[in-house]
């Protein structure tokens, strides 16, 4: 092997950090204190650096140590290397959102997507203007879509859990009845019988006419008439605003006065929300993602922003 084929010595990250401390402090004792180690350990490290770099680096001059010309030449470069190592090893979640440049895909039902889009657009404009959002309609194969990267985040009622999928519950809601102001149900007390006697619009991607409401009515010996089944909540709310049909809307559990982004579309359409006099199961809205995105800076910002929007948290909080 000739001189041009010699293998360069390997310097690990700890040696680079020690070299930077020694050249900056020009003292074994101070460098040891800076790195929270013992002077004896730092002295041994200096010996290793001298052998690797084939230069004494720091030499005695009376009561102090002074750098050699080689050390002076290396000082700025060593500091730069350590700075870059710090940036390289800093968790991506510490990234400044203003520096992010990314397109993120979310999958959600239309009502959830409408609530999220407005809130996320506002937060992105304030904090992460380089983030672009792509919303996709709900699909039956949501798990594989997360796994193969077609979807970055799924938000809604998570009814599938692949072994590797990360799931976080966000809000628990109650179902309410949405009707136009002139609807007969808007006047007088709402009983199970009156609720069942009204015409209903159901929402189902699969075209199903029945659901938890029908099971609850059956406990009272009642059944409802579903006049139409639509694939999306926004279409059902639009129909309820123009016809005497009842649509279902998930609302905050604390009552009509509690804020919920999912009821904003009903409010825009002028619909009234009525408590359903039936023991209906709560609706849990969560988000799911593939674990490869857990530490990604852009994905971390997105998950935090989704929490804030769906929990109606103040815009100043990002956790």
PDB file of C-alpha atoms in Angstrom:
ATOM      1  CA  UNK A   1       0.000   0.000   0.000  1.00  0.00           C
ATOM      2  CA  UNK A   2       1.543   3.325  -1.042  1.00  0.00           C
ATOM      3  CA  UNK A   3       1.197   6.630   0.822  1.00  0.00           C
ATOM      4  CA  UNK A   4      -1.852   7.716  -1.182  1.00  0.00           C
ATOM      5  CA  UNK A   5      -3.734   4.582  -0.112  1.00  0.00           C
ATOM      6  CA  UNK A   6      -3.339   5.082   3.637  1.00  0.00           C
ATOM      7  CA  UNK A   7      -6.610   4.918   5.568  1.00  0.00           C
ATOM      8  CA  UNK A   8      -7.402   8.086   7.470  1.00  0.00           C
ATOM      9  CA  UNK A   9      -7.734   7.663  11.255  1.00  0.00           C
ATOM     10  CA  UNK A  10     -11.264   7.397  12.587  1.00  0.00           C
ATOM     11  CA  UNK A  11     -12.230  10.097  15.111  1.00  0.00           C
ATOM     12  CA  UNK A  12     -15.480   9.485  16.957  1.00  0.00           C
ATOM     13  CA  UNK A  13     -17.887  12.257  17.881  1.00  0.00           C
ATOM     14  CA  UNK A  14     -16.726  12.329  21.514  1.00  0.00           C
ATOM     15  CA  UNK A  15     -13.147  13.025  20.424  1.00  0.00           C
ATOM     16  CA  UNK A  16     -14.335  15.859  18.177  1.00  0.00           C
ATOM     17  CA  UNK A  17     -16.243  17.411  21.090  1.00  0.00           C
ATOM     18  CA  UNK A  18     -13.210  17.024  23.379  1.00  0.00           C
ATOM     19  CA  UNK A  19     -10.914  18.594  20.780  1.00  0.00           C
ATOM     20  CA  UNK A  20     -13.237  21.584  20.491  1.00  0.00           C
ATOM     21  CA  UNK A  21     -13.340  22.021  24.292  1.00  0.00           C
ATOM     22  CA  UNK A  22      -9.565  21.725  24.676  1.00  0.00           C
ATOM     23  CA  UNK A  23      -8.817  24.220  21.913  1.00  0.00           C
ATOM     24  CA  UNK A  24     -11.448  26.656  23.167  1.00  0.00           C
ATOM     25  CA  UNK A  25     -10.456  26.485  26.853  1.00  0.00           C
ATOM     26  CA  UNK A  26      -6.694  25.892  26.348  1.00  0.00           C
ATOM     27  CA  UNK A  27      -6.801  24.047  29.666  1.00  0.00           C
ATOM     28  CA  UNK A  28      -7.294  20.393  30.520  1.00  0.00           C
ATOM     29  CA  UNK A  29      -9.024  21.319  33.794  1.00  0.00           C
ATOM     30  CA  UNK A  30     -11.439  23.817  32.255  1.00  0.00           C
ATOM     31  CA  UNK A  31     -12.175  21.526  29.310  1.00  0.00           C
ATOM     32  CA  UNK A  32     -12.951  18.709  31.766  1.00  0.00           C
ATOM     33  CA  UNK A  33     -15.325  20.966  33.700  1.00  0.00           C
ATOM     34  CA  UNK A  34     -17.017  22.058  30.460  1.00  0.00           C
ATOM     35  CA  UNK A  35     -17.673  18.443  29.468  1.00  0.00           C
ATOM     36  CA  UNK A  36     -18.429  17.310  33.033  1.00  0.00           C
ATOM     37  CA  UNK A  37     -15.634  14.782  33.202  1.00  0.00           C
ATOM     38  CA  UNK A  38     -12.479  14.440  35.303  1.00  0.00           C
ATOM     39  CA  UNK A  39      -9.170  16.174  34.503  1.00  0.00           C
ATOM     40  CA  UNK A  40      -7.494  12.755  34.413  1.00  0.00           C
ATOM     41  CA  UNK A  41      -9.952  11.493  31.774  1.00  0.00           C
ATOM     42  CA  UNK A  42      -9.523  14.684  29.751  1.00  0.00           C
ATOM     43  CA  UNK A  43      -5.731  14.345  29.972  1.00  0.00           C
ATOM     44  CA  UNK A  44      -5.987  10.831  28.532  1.00  0.00           C
ATOM     45  CA  UNK A  45      -8.228  12.128  25.748  1.00  0.00           C
ATOM     46  CA  UNK A  46      -5.665  14.821  24.935  1.00  0.00           C
ATOM     47  CA  UNK A  47      -3.048  12.089  24.672  1.00  0.00           C
ATOM     48  CA  UNK A  48      -5.226  10.203  22.160  1.00  0.00           C
ATOM     49  CA  UNK A  49      -5.765  13.342  20.114  1.00  0.00           C
ATOM     50  CA  UNK A  50      -2.007  14.023  20.067  1.00  0.00           C
ATOM     51  CA  UNK A  51      -1.319  10.531  18.746  1.00  0.00           C
ATOM     52  CA  UNK A  52      -4.058  10.702  16.107  1.00  0.00           C
ATOM     53  CA  UNK A  53      -3.215  14.196  14.888  1.00  0.00           C
ATOM     54  CA  UNK A  54       0.548  13.753  15.383  1.00  0.00           C
ATOM     55  CA  UNK A  55       0.800  17.154  17.057  1.00  0.00           C
ATOM     56  CA  UNK A  56       1.073  18.184  20.734  1.00  0.00           C
ATOM     57  CA  UNK A  57      -1.823  20.637  20.256  1.00  0.00           C
ATOM     58  CA  UNK A  58      -1.375  22.275  23.683  1.00  0.00           C
ATOM     59  CA  UNK A  59       2.045  22.866  25.247  1.00  0.00           C
ATOM     60  CA  UNK A  60       3.185  24.334  28.530  1.00  0.00           C
ATOM     61  CA  UNK A  61       4.175  28.024  28.692  1.00  0.00           C
ATOM     62  CA  UNK A  62       4.843  28.752  32.339  1.00  0.00           C
ATOM     63  CA  UNK A  63       1.646  28.163  34.350  1.00  0.00           C
ATOM     64  CA  UNK A  64      -0.570  28.012  31.289  1.00  0.00           C
ATOM     65  CA  UNK A  65      -0.932  26.003  28.106  1.00  0.00           C
ATOM     66  CA  UNK A  66      -0.764  27.535  24.656  1.00  0.00           C
ATOM     67  CA  UNK A  67      -1.954  26.116  21.337  1.00  0.00           C
ATOM     68  CA  UNK A  68       0.427  24.993  18.635  1.00  0.00           C
ATOM     69  CA  UNK A  69       0.093  26.440  15.118  1.00  0.00           C
ATOM     70  CA  UNK A  70      -1.724  23.226  14.106  1.00  0.00           C
ATOM     71  CA  UNK A  71      -4.154  23.688  17.006  1.00  0.00           C
ATOM     72  CA  UNK A  72      -4.847  27.277  16.000  1.00  0.00           C
ATOM     73  CA  UNK A  73      -5.533  26.123  12.449  1.00  0.00           C
ATOM     74  CA  UNK A  74      -7.938  23.458  13.719  1.00  0.00           C
ATOM     75  CA  UNK A  75      -9.815  25.561  16.309  1.00  0.00           C
ATOM     76  CA  UNK A  76     -12.479  27.135  14.075  1.00  0.00           C
ATOM     77  CA  UNK A  77     -12.946  23.934  12.100  1.00  0.00           C
ATOM     78  CA  UNK A  78     -13.402  21.884  15.284  1.00  0.00           C
ATOM     79  CA  UNK A  79     -16.036  24.325  16.542  1.00  0.00           C
ATOM     80  CA  UNK A  80     -17.886  24.100  13.223  1.00  0.00           C
ATOM     81  CA  UNK A  81     -17.825  20.287  13.280  1.00  0.00           C
ATOM     82  CA  UNK A  82     -19.240  20.177  16.812  1.00  0.00           C
ATOM     83  CA  UNK A  83     -21.956  22.661  15.867  1.00  0.00           C
ATOM     84  CA  UNK A  84     -22.921  20.517  12.892  1.00  0.00           C
ATOM     85  CA  UNK A  85     -22.913  17.383  15.041  1.00  0.00           C
ATOM     86  CA  UNK A  86     -25.294  19.109  17.432  1.00  0.00           C
ATOM     87  CA  UNK A  87     -27.622  20.035  14.593  1.00  0.00           C
ATOM     88  CA  UNK A  88     -27.388  16.511  13.168  1.00  0.00           C
ATOM     89  CA  UNK A  89     -28.252  14.851  16.474  1.00  0.00           C
ATOM     90  CA  UNK A  90     -30.931  17.296  17.595  1.00  0.00           C
ATOM     91  CA  UNK A  91     -34.396  15.647  17.509  1.00  0.00           C
ATOM     92  CA  UNK A  92     -36.433  16.747  14.497  1.00  0.00           C
ATOM     93  CA  UNK A  93     -39.247  17.796  16.830  1.00  0.00           C
ATOM     94  CA  UNK A  94     -37.068  20.749  17.813  1.00  0.00           C
ATOM     95  CA  UNK A  95     -37.178  22.163  14.302  1.00  0.00           C
ATOM     96  CA  UNK A  96     -38.474  25.714  13.948  1.00  0.00           C
ATOM     97  CA  UNK A  97     -41.890  25.363  12.206  1.00  0.00           C
ATOM     98  CA  UNK A  98     -41.146  28.514  10.189  1.00  0.00           C
ATOM     99  CA  UNK A  99     -38.311  26.646   8.414  1.00  0.00           C
ATOM    100  CA  UNK A 100     -40.403  23.625   7.424  1.00  0.00           C
ATOM    101  CA  UNK A 101     -41.048  22.966   3.731  1.00  0.00           C
ATOM    102  CA  UNK A 102     -43.311  19.972   3.287  1.00  0.00           C
ATOM    103  CA  UNK A 103     -46.594  18.687   1.854  1.00  0.00           C
ATOM    104  CA  UNK A 104     -48.591  16.559   4.278  1.00  0.00           C
ATOM    105  CA  UNK A 105     -51.527  14.297   3.413  1.00  0.00           C
ATOM    106  CA  UNK A 106     -54.434  13.799   5.798  1.00  0.00           C
ATOM    107  CA  UNK A 107     -57.328  11.392   5.488  1.00  0.00           C
ATOM    108  CA  UNK A 108     -60.580  12.351   7.177  1.00  0.00           C
ATOM    109  CA  UNK A 109     -64.347  12.312   6.782  1.00  0.00           C
ATOM    110  CA  UNK A 110     -65.689  15.441   5.122  1.00  0.00           C
ATOM    111  CA  UNK A 111     -66.995  16.988   8.353  1.00  0.00           C
ATOM    112  CA  UNK A 112     -63.692  16.402  10.179  1.00  0.00           C
ATOM    113  CA  UNK A 113     -61.742  17.583   7.143  1.00  0.00           C
ATOM    114  CA  UNK A 114     -63.770  20.792   6.921  1.00  0.00           C
ATOM    115  CA  UNK A 115     -63.177  21.524  10.608  1.00  0.00           C
ATOM    116  CA  UNK A 116     -59.474  20.762  10.334  1.00  0.00           C
ATOM    117  CA  UNK A 117     -58.806  22.581   7.072  1.00  0.00           C
ATOM    118  CA  UNK A 118     -59.818  26.005   8.365  1.00  0.00           C
ATOM    119  CA  UNK A 119     -57.978  25.651  11.680  1.00  0.00           C
ATOM    120  CA  UNK A 120     -54.834  24.132  10.209  1.00  0.00           C
ATOM    121  CA  UNK A 121     -54.690  26.731   7.461  1.00  0.00           C
ATOM    122  CA  UNK A 122     -54.758  29.475  10.094  1.00  0.00           C
ATOM    123  CA  UNK A 123     -52.050  27.827  12.208  1.00  0.00           C
ATOM    124  CA  UNK A 124     -49.860  27.106   9.187  1.00  0.00           C
ATOM    125  CA  UNK A 125     -50.088  30.738   8.113  1.00  0.00           C
ATOM    126  CA  UNK A 126     -49.057  31.872  11.584  1.00  0.00           C
ATOM    127  CA  UNK A 127     -46.342  29.311  12.315  1.00  0.00           C
ATOM    128  CA  UNK A 128     -45.378  27.143   9.336  1.00  0.00           C
ATOM    129  CA  UNK A 129     -46.058  28.953   6.038  1.00  0.00           C
ATOM    130  CA  UNK A 130     -43.973  26.384   4.145  1.00  0.00           C
ATOM    131  CA  UNK A 131     -46.399  23.581   5.017  1.00  0.00           C
ATOM    132  CA  UNK A 132     -48.954  22.546   2.378  1.00  0.00           C
ATOM    133  CA  UNK A 133     -51.867  20.254   3.218  1.00  0.00           C
ATOM    134  CA  UNK A 134     -53.570  17.643   1.053  1.00  0.00           C
ATOM    135  CA  UNK A 135     -56.866  16.203   2.324  1.00  0.00           C
ATOM    136  CA  UNK A 136     -58.014  12.829   1.058  1.00  0.00           C
ATOM    137  CA  UNK A 137     -61.477  11.332   1.435  1.00  0.00           C
ATOM    138  CA  UNK A 138     -61.952   8.389   3.776  1.00  0.00           C
ATOM    139  CA  UNK A 139     -60.975   5.057   2.301  1.00  0.00           C
ATOM    140  CA  UNK A 140     -61.637   1.539   3.468  1.00  0.00           C
ATOM    141  CA  UNK A 141     -57.928   0.668   3.290  1.00  0.00           C
ATOM    142  CA  UNK A 142     -56.741   3.381   5.668  1.00  0.00           C
ATOM    143  CA  UNK A 143     -54.222   1.093   7.419  1.00  0.00           C
ATOM    144  CA  UNK A 144     -52.265   0.197   4.284  1.00  0.00           C
ATOM    145  CA  UNK A 145     -52.442   3.834   3.145  1.00  0.00           C
ATOM    146  CA  UNK A 146     -50.582   4.857   6.301  1.00  0.00           C
ATOM    147  CA  UNK A 147     -48.121   2.027   5.913  1.00  0.00           C
ATOM    148  CA  UNK A 148     -47.218   2.722   2.296  1.00  0.00           C
ATOM    149  CA  UNK A 149     -47.042   6.504   2.721  1.00  0.00           C
ATOM    150  CA  UNK A 150     -50.089   7.555   0.698  1.00  0.00           C
ATOM    151  CA  UNK A 151     -51.466   9.136   3.856  1.00  0.00           C
ATOM    152  CA  UNK A 152     -49.385  10.817   6.578  1.00  0.00           C
ATOM    153  CA  UNK A 153     -52.133  11.154   9.171  1.00  0.00           C
ATOM    154  CA  UNK A 154     -55.628   9.723   9.518  1.00  0.00           C
ATOM    155  CA  UNK A 155     -58.085  11.687  11.662  1.00  0.00           C
ATOM    156  CA  UNK A 156     -61.530  10.458  12.655  1.00  0.00           C
ATOM    157  CA  UNK A 157     -63.129   7.447  14.299  1.00  0.00           C
ATOM    158  CA  UNK A 158     -60.179   5.044  14.121  1.00  0.00           C
ATOM    159  CA  UNK A 159     -61.710   1.601  13.660  1.00  0.00           C
ATOM    160  CA  UNK A 160     -58.604  -0.260  12.570  1.00  0.00           C
ATOM    161  CA  UNK A 161     -55.326  -0.821  14.393  1.00  0.00           C
ATOM    162  CA  UNK A 162     -52.440  -2.440  12.543  1.00  0.00           C
ATOM    163  CA  UNK A 163     -49.705  -3.756  14.840  1.00  0.00           C
ATOM    164  CA  UNK A 164     -47.366  -0.868  14.101  1.00  0.00           C
ATOM    165  CA  UNK A 165     -49.927   1.946  13.844  1.00  0.00           C
ATOM    166  CA  UNK A 166     -49.700   4.700  16.468  1.00  0.00           C
ATOM    167  CA  UNK A 167     -53.133   5.898  17.626  1.00  0.00           C
ATOM    168  CA  UNK A 168     -53.924   8.871  19.854  1.00  0.00           C
ATOM    169  CA  UNK A 169     -57.414   9.724  21.071  1.00  0.00           C
ATOM    170  CA  UNK A 170     -58.224  13.432  20.777  1.00  0.00           C
ATOM    171  CA  UNK A 171     -61.821  14.214  21.736  1.00  0.00           C
ATOM    172  CA  UNK A 172     -64.899  12.314  22.842  1.00  0.00           C
ATOM    173  CA  UNK A 173     -68.154  13.686  21.449  1.00  0.00           C
ATOM    174  CA  UNK A 174     -71.888  13.036  21.702  1.00  0.00           C
ATOM    175  CA  UNK A 175     -74.321  12.740  18.822  1.00  0.00           C
ATOM    176  CA  UNK A 176     -76.938  15.466  18.437  1.00  0.00           C
ATOM    177  CA  UNK A 177     -79.828  15.973  16.027  1.00  0.00           C
ATOM    178  CA  UNK A 178     -79.479  18.826  13.541  1.00  0.00           C
ATOM    179  CA  UNK A 179     -82.665  20.318  12.086  1.00  0.00           C
ATOM    180  CA  UNK A 180     -83.623  23.529  10.306  1.00  0.00           C
ATOM    181  CA  UNK A 181     -85.222  26.232  12.510  1.00  0.00           C
ATOM    182  CA  UNK A 182     -88.762  25.573  11.178  1.00  0.00           C
ATOM    183  CA  UNK A 183     -88.604  21.809  11.686  1.00  0.00           C
ATOM    184  CA  UNK A 184     -91.408  20.371  13.891  1.00  0.00           C
ATOM    185  CA  UNK A 185     -88.821  18.817  16.229  1.00  0.00           C
ATOM    186  CA  UNK A 186     -87.456  22.283  16.997  1.00  0.00           C
ATOM    187  CA  UNK A 187     -90.609  23.053  19.009  1.00  0.00           C
ATOM    188  CA  UNK A 188     -91.542  21.292  22.230  1.00  0.00           C
ATOM    189  CA  UNK A 189     -89.775  18.532  24.157  1.00  0.00           C
ATOM    190  CA  UNK A 190     -88.000  15.904  22.070  1.00  0.00           C
ATOM    191  CA  UNK A 191     -89.039  12.383  23.017  1.00  0.00           C
ATOM    192  CA  UNK A 192     -87.797   9.090  21.562  1.00  0.00           C
ATOM    193  CA  UNK A 193     -91.166   8.648  19.830  1.00  0.00           C
ATOM    194  CA  UNK A 194     -91.089  12.097  18.197  1.00  0.00           C
ATOM    195  CA  UNK A 195     -87.457  11.578  17.194  1.00  0.00           C
ATOM    196  CA  UNK A 196     -88.292   8.202  15.602  1.00  0.00           C
ATOM    197  CA  UNK A 197     -91.348   9.570  13.773  1.00  0.00           C
ATOM    198  CA  UNK A 198     -89.321  12.197  11.896  1.00  0.00           C
ATOM    199  CA  UNK A 199     -87.677  11.505   8.550  1.00  0.00           C
ATOM    200  CA  UNK A 200     -83.930  11.047   8.756  1.00  0.00           C
ATOM    201  CA  UNK A 201     -80.912  11.365   6.509  1.00  0.00           C
ATOM    202  CA  UNK A 202     -78.197   8.810   7.248  1.00  0.00           C
ATOM    203  CA  UNK A 203     -74.507   9.086   6.446  1.00  0.00           C
ATOM    204  CA  UNK A 204     -72.645   5.981   5.347  1.00  0.00           C
ATOM    205  CA  UNK A 205     -69.775   5.391   2.933  1.00  0.00           C
ATOM    206  CA  UNK A 206     -71.104   1.860   2.481  1.00  0.00           C
ATOM    207  CA  UNK A 207     -74.715   2.949   1.901  1.00  0.00           C
ATOM    208  CA  UNK A 208     -76.033   1.472   5.153  1.00  0.00           C
ATOM    209  CA  UNK A 209     -79.421   2.619   6.456  1.00  0.00           C
ATOM    210  CA  UNK A 210     -78.931   1.595  10.086  1.00  0.00           C
ATOM    211  CA  UNK A 211     -76.529   2.445  12.874  1.00  0.00           C
ATOM    212  CA  UNK A 212     -76.245   2.954  16.657  1.00  0.00           C
ATOM    213  CA  UNK A 213     -79.319   5.204  16.659  1.00  0.00           C
ATOM    214  CA  UNK A 214     -81.473   2.362  15.338  1.00  0.00           C
ATOM    215  CA  UNK A 215     -80.175  -0.030  18.005  1.00  0.00           C
ATOM    216  CA  UNK A 216     -81.042   2.523  20.715  1.00  0.00           C
ATOM    217  CA  UNK A 217     -84.527   3.069  19.271  1.00  0.00           C
ATOM    218  CA  UNK A 218     -85.134  -0.682  19.127  1.00  0.00           C
ATOM    219  CA  UNK A 219     -84.600  -0.823  22.912  1.00  0.00           C
ATOM    220  CA  UNK A 220     -87.706   1.394  23.147  1.00  0.00           C
ATOM    221  CA  UNK A 221     -89.636  -0.680  20.602  1.00  0.00           C
ATOM    222  CA  UNK A 222     -89.233   2.115  18.028  1.00  0.00           C
ATOM    223  CA  UNK A 223     -87.796   2.402  14.543  1.00  0.00           C
ATOM    224  CA  UNK A 224     -87.113   5.404  12.354  1.00  0.00           C
ATOM    225  CA  UNK A 225     -87.582   6.063   8.665  1.00  0.00           C
ATOM    226  CA  UNK A 226     -84.368   6.885   6.821  1.00  0.00           C
ATOM    227  CA  UNK A 227     -85.484   8.756   3.733  1.00  0.00           C
ATOM    228  CA  UNK A 228     -82.061   9.030   2.146  1.00  0.00           C
ATOM    229  CA  UNK A 229     -78.502   7.798   2.693  1.00  0.00           C
ATOM    230  CA  UNK A 230     -75.639  10.107   1.709  1.00  0.00           C
ATOM    231  CA  UNK A 231     -71.905   9.355   1.699  1.00  0.00           C
ATOM    232  CA  UNK A 232     -70.882  12.534   3.550  1.00  0.00           C
ATOM    233  CA  UNK A 233     -71.914  14.613   6.546  1.00  0.00           C
ATOM    234  CA  UNK A 234     -71.678  17.960   4.738  1.00  0.00           C
ATOM    235  CA  UNK A 235     -74.229  16.851   2.130  1.00  0.00           C
ATOM    236  CA  UNK A 236     -76.510  15.590   4.908  1.00  0.00           C
ATOM    237  CA  UNK A 237     -76.307  18.911   6.766  1.00  0.00           C
ATOM    238  CA  UNK A 238     -76.983  20.824   3.578  1.00  0.00           C
ATOM    239  CA  UNK A 239     -80.079  18.705   2.975  1.00  0.00           C
ATOM    240  CA  UNK A 240     -81.265  19.180   6.569  1.00  0.00           C
ATOM    241  CA  UNK A 241     -80.985  22.942   6.126  1.00  0.00           C
ATOM    242  CA  UNK A 242     -83.454  22.802   3.212  1.00  0.00           C
ATOM    243  CA  UNK A 243     -85.795  19.928   4.063  1.00  0.00           C
ATOM    244  CA  UNK A 244     -87.615  18.472   7.071  1.00  0.00           C
ATOM    245  CA  UNK A 245     -85.093  15.701   7.686  1.00  0.00           C
ATOM    246  CA  UNK A 246     -82.942  15.044  10.734  1.00  0.00           C
ATOM    247  CA  UNK A 247     -79.165  14.812  10.397  1.00  0.00           C
ATOM    248  CA  UNK A 248     -76.777  13.663  13.085  1.00  0.00           C
ATOM    249  CA  UNK A 249     -73.832  15.812  14.164  1.00  0.00           C
ATOM    250  CA  UNK A 250     -71.116  15.041  16.729  1.00  0.00           C
ATOM    251  CA  UNK A 251     -70.961  17.828  19.317  1.00  0.00           C
ATOM    252  CA  UNK A 252     -68.976  18.574  22.451  1.00  0.00           C
ATOM    253  CA  UNK A 253     -70.081  16.521  25.473  1.00  0.00           C
ATOM    254  CA  UNK A 254     -70.697  19.535  27.685  1.00  0.00           C
ATOM    255  CA  UNK A 255     -73.827  20.814  25.932  1.00  0.00           C
ATOM    256  CA  UNK A 256     -74.691  23.209  23.131  1.00  0.00           C
ATOM    257  CA  UNK A 257     -72.646  26.013  24.702  1.00  0.00           C
ATOM    258  CA  UNK A 258     -69.398  24.036  24.566  1.00  0.00           C
ATOM    259  CA  UNK A 259     -67.266  24.859  21.516  1.00  0.00           C
ATOM    260  CA  UNK A 260     -66.633  22.144  18.957  1.00  0.00           C
ATOM    261  CA  UNK A 261     -65.115  22.665  15.500  1.00  0.00           C
ATOM    262  CA  UNK A 262     -67.288  19.812  14.209  1.00  0.00           C
ATOM    263  CA  UNK A 263     -70.481  21.804  14.769  1.00  0.00           C
ATOM    264  CA  UNK A 264     -69.296  24.906  12.906  1.00  0.00           C
ATOM    265  CA  UNK A 265     -70.755  23.760   9.573  1.00  0.00           C
ATOM    266  CA  UNK A 266     -74.144  23.208  11.214  1.00  0.00           C
ATOM    267  CA  UNK A 267     -73.959  26.720  12.658  1.00  0.00           C
ATOM    268  CA  UNK A 268     -73.040  28.203   9.269  1.00  0.00           C
ATOM    269  CA  UNK A 269     -76.125  26.542   7.770  1.00  0.00           C
ATOM    270  CA  UNK A 270     -78.319  27.884  10.569  1.00  0.00           C
ATOM    271  CA  UNK A 271     -79.207  24.445  11.909  1.00  0.00           C
ATOM    272  CA  UNK A 272     -80.389  23.882  15.452  1.00  0.00           C
ATOM    273  CA  UNK A 273     -78.755  21.151  17.515  1.00  0.00           C
ATOM    274  CA  UNK A 274     -81.060  19.091  19.721  1.00  0.00           C
ATOM    275  CA  UNK A 275     -80.148  16.629  22.437  1.00  0.00           C
ATOM    276  CA  UNK A 276     -81.186  13.123  21.425  1.00  0.00           C
ATOM    277  CA  UNK A 277     -83.196  11.460  24.246  1.00  0.00           C
ATOM    278  CA  UNK A 278     -81.453   8.119  23.794  1.00  0.00           C
ATOM    279  CA  UNK A 279     -78.407   6.497  25.462  1.00  0.00           C
ATOM    280  CA  UNK A 280     -76.180   6.674  22.404  1.00  0.00           C
ATOM    281  CA  UNK A 281     -72.537   5.562  22.576  1.00  0.00           C
ATOM    282  CA  UNK A 282     -70.003   8.409  22.505  1.00  0.00           C
ATOM    283  CA  UNK A 283     -67.964   9.097  19.394  1.00  0.00           C
ATOM    284  CA  UNK A 284     -64.197   9.190  19.866  1.00  0.00           C
ATOM    285  CA  UNK A 285     -62.153  11.142  17.344  1.00  0.00           C
ATOM    286  CA  UNK A 286     -58.491  10.211  17.170  1.00  0.00           C
ATOM    287  CA  UNK A 287     -55.520  10.318  14.871  1.00  0.00           C
ATOM    288  CA  UNK A 288     -53.378   7.497  13.538  1.00  0.00           C
ATOM    289  CA  UNK A 289     -49.972   7.503  11.875  1.00  0.00           C
ATOM    290  CA  UNK A 290     -47.135   5.190  10.930  1.00  0.00           C
ATOM    291  CA  UNK A 291     -44.287   5.166  13.493  1.00  0.00           C
ATOM    292  CA  UNK A 292     -41.716   6.227  10.891  1.00  0.00           C
ATOM    293  CA  UNK A 293     -43.199   9.739  11.154  1.00  0.00           C
ATOM    294  CA  UNK A 294     -43.165   9.975  14.956  1.00  0.00           C
ATOM    295  CA  UNK A 295     -39.970  12.044  15.221  1.00  0.00           C
ATOM    296  CA  UNK A 296     -40.316  13.952  11.944  1.00  0.00           C
ATOM    297  CA  UNK A 297     -40.428  17.705  12.582  1.00  0.00           C
ATOM    298  CA  UNK A 298     -43.188  18.490  10.086  1.00  0.00           C
ATOM    299  CA  UNK A 299     -45.309  15.558  11.257  1.00  0.00           C
ATOM    300  CA  UNK A 300     -44.789  16.551  14.901  1.00  0.00           C
ATOM    301  CA  UNK A 301     -46.057  20.051  14.105  1.00  0.00           C
ATOM    302  CA  UNK A 302     -49.053  18.606  12.246  1.00  0.00           C
ATOM    303  CA  UNK A 303     -50.080  16.327  15.121  1.00  0.00           C
ATOM    304  CA  UNK A 304     -49.778  19.176  17.619  1.00  0.00           C
ATOM    305  CA  UNK A 305     -51.808  21.466  15.351  1.00  0.00           C
ATOM    306  CA  UNK A 306     -54.557  18.837  14.925  1.00  0.00           C
ATOM    307  CA  UNK A 307     -54.786  18.526  18.713  1.00  0.00           C
ATOM    308  CA  UNK A 308     -55.202  22.264  19.082  1.00  0.00           C
ATOM    309  CA  UNK A 309     -57.864  22.538  16.396  1.00  0.00           C
ATOM    310  CA  UNK A 310     -60.033  19.620  17.505  1.00  0.00           C
ATOM    311  CA  UNK A 311     -59.701  20.418  21.203  1.00  0.00           C
ATOM    312  CA  UNK A 312     -60.384  24.102  20.523  1.00  0.00           C
ATOM    313  CA  UNK A 313     -57.186  25.072  22.349  1.00  0.00           C
ATOM    314  CA  UNK A 314     -55.798  28.634  22.248  1.00  0.00           C
ATOM    315  CA  UNK A 315     -53.574  29.297  19.256  1.00  0.00           C
ATOM    316  CA  UNK A 316     -50.584  30.010  21.457  1.00  0.00           C
ATOM    317  CA  UNK A 317     -50.242  26.397  22.607  1.00  0.00           C
ATOM    318  CA  UNK A 318     -48.225  23.858  20.660  1.00  0.00           C
ATOM    319  CA  UNK A 319     -47.322  20.642  22.429  1.00  0.00           C
TER     320      UNK A 319
END
